[in-house]
Coordinates of C-alpha atoms in Angstrom, one line a residue:
M1 CA 110.0 80.1 135.3
V2 CA 106.3 79.5 135.4
D3 CA 106.7 76.7 132.8
R4 CA 109.3 75.0 135.0
V5 CA 107.0 75.2 138.1
N6 CA 104.2 73.8 136.0
E7 CA 106.4 70.9 134.9
N8 CA 107.4 70.3 138.5
V9 CA 103.8 70.1 139.6
H10 CA 103.1 67.5 136.9
L11 CA 106.2 65.5 137.8
I12 CA 105.3 65.5 141.5
G13 CA 101.9 64.1 140.6
S14 CA 103.3 61.4 138.4
A15 CA 103.0 57.8 139.4
S16 CA 106.8 57.3 139.4
I17 CA 107.4 60.1 142.0
Q18 CA 104.5 58.7 144.1
M19 CA 106.2 55.3 144.0
Y20 CA 109.5 57.0 145.1
N21 CA 107.7 58.6 148.0
M22 CA 106.5 55.2 149.2
F23 CA 109.7 53.3 148.3
P24 CA 112.7 55.7 148.4
W25 CA 115.2 53.0 147.5
L26 CA 113.7 53.1 144.0
G27 CA 115.3 56.6 143.5
P28 CA 118.2 55.6 141.3
W29 CA 115.8 54.0 138.7
I30 CA 113.3 56.8 138.5
N31 CA 114.1 59.3 135.6
N32 CA 111.4 61.8 136.7
L33 CA 113.2 62.2 140.0
T34 CA 116.4 63.4 138.3
R35 CA 114.5 65.7 136.1
L36 CA 112.6 67.1 139.1
K37 CA 115.9 67.6 141.0
K38 CA 117.4 69.4 138.0
N39 CA 114.3 71.7 137.6
V40 CA 114.4 72.6 141.3
A41 CA 118.1 73.4 141.2
D42 CA 117.5 75.6 138.0
L43 CA 114.6 77.3 139.6
K44 CA 116.6 78.0 142.8
M45 CA 119.3 79.7 140.7
E46 CA 116.8 81.8 138.8
V47 CA 115.2 83.0 142.0
I48 CA 118.7 83.8 143.4
E49 CA 119.6 85.8 140.3
L50 CA 116.2 87.6 140.4
V51 CA 116.7 88.6 144.1
R52 CA 120.3 89.7 143.4
G53 CA 119.1 92.0 140.6
L54 CA 116.3 93.5 142.7
K55 CA 118.8 94.0 145.6
E56 CA 121.2 95.9 143.2
T57 CA 118.4 98.3 142.1
L58 CA 116.8 98.6 145.5
N59 CA 115.2 102.0 146.3
P60 CA 113.9 102.0 149.9
H61 CA 111.5 104.8 149.1
M62 CA 109.8 102.9 146.3
C63 CA 108.6 99.4 147.0
R64 CA 108.1 97.3 143.8
G65 CA 106.9 94.2 145.5
F66 CA 107.3 91.6 148.3
V67 CA 111.1 91.1 147.8
D68 CA 111.7 94.8 148.0
S69 CA 109.8 95.1 151.2
F70 CA 111.6 92.2 152.6
L71 CA 115.0 93.7 151.7
V72 CA 114.1 97.1 153.2
R73 CA 113.0 95.4 156.4
K74 CA 116.2 93.4 156.5
Q75 CA 118.2 96.6 156.1
T76 CA 116.4 98.4 158.9
L77 CA 116.9 95.4 161.3
E78 CA 120.6 95.3 160.5
V79 CA 121.1 98.9 161.5

């Protein structure tokens, strides 16, 4: 996950993506853009799976991190 984020940072800083930001009509010809979009989609799926796993093993009395505290707060607001 960290490697993918690192790669995304490098891609966003690349000249081709900066050209795309100035001239969006160049999008179909920029390979880094498709790789960046794929990485973002993969990262989104990883985060969804991570949150799903944390939600399944949630113990409201033992907070393991930010996601747990968010889920506990969400549960208390729903009640």
